[in-house]
C-alpha angles and dihedrals in degrees: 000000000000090000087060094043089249092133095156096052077044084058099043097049093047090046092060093038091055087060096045094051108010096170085059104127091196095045089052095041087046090047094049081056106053088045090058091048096058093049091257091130095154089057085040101058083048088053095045085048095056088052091049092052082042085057126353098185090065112095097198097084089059098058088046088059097042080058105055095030075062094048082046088050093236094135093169100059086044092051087052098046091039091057088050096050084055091052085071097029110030105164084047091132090195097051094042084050088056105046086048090054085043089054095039084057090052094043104241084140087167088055090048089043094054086043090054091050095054091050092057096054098051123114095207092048106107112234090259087051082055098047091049083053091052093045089051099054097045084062094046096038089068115111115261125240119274114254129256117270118221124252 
């Protein structure tokens, strides 16, 4: 159905099937998923959640989450469930991209830095995943301002 752009009758199958089978660790992940995909990131990350409690040891869930904790603007929350996902799935470009944008919103401009870096160096990064590292650590490379002196 996703496949097809169909994301409602996606929702609507999973939907039956999670309460069919609510300990399925794939209906809950696919549903997560088609949430997400219809903007529906609240009922996403519940969706993610139940996967995880179906089956903890998965990643996919959390970079489901990091996702839709960034479209709700909770960078804080995607930058943590992003970093677990790449505990799983270290070399995951995409999701090495994203942590870095989700620290350089919360201005951890050395932990994006580090990120980019790592993007560079990697074998698997496309070359347009290694210019936008490039890119990136040109901004964040700048010298901070100077702090504020005391009266």
């Amino acid at each position: 159905f996703m496949e097809s752009g169909l994301t409602d009758a996606a929702v609507d199958v999973y939907s039956r099937a999670a309460k069919l089978a609510p300990r399925n660790f794939a209906v809950a992940q696919s549903l997560g998923d088609a949430f997400r995909k219809r903007g529906k990131y609240e009922q996403a990350i519940g969706s993610y959640e139940d996967a995880l409690k179906c089956d903890g040891k998965q990643p996919q869930p959390y970079f489901g989450i990091g996702y839709c904790r960034a479209a709700l603007q909770d960078y804080e929350k995607a930058a943590e469930a992003t970093a677990t996902y790449l505990d799983s799935v270290p070399e995951d470009v995409g999701a090495l991209n994203n942590l870095a944008l989700y620290y350089e919103k919360l201005n951890r401009l050395d932990e994006a830095k580090r990120i980019w870096e790592k993007v560079k160096g990697l074998a698997s990064a496309s070359e347009a995943h290694r210019s936008r590292a490039e890119a990136h650590l040109a901004t964040t490379s700048r010298p901070a301002a100077e702090p504020s002196k005391a009266p």
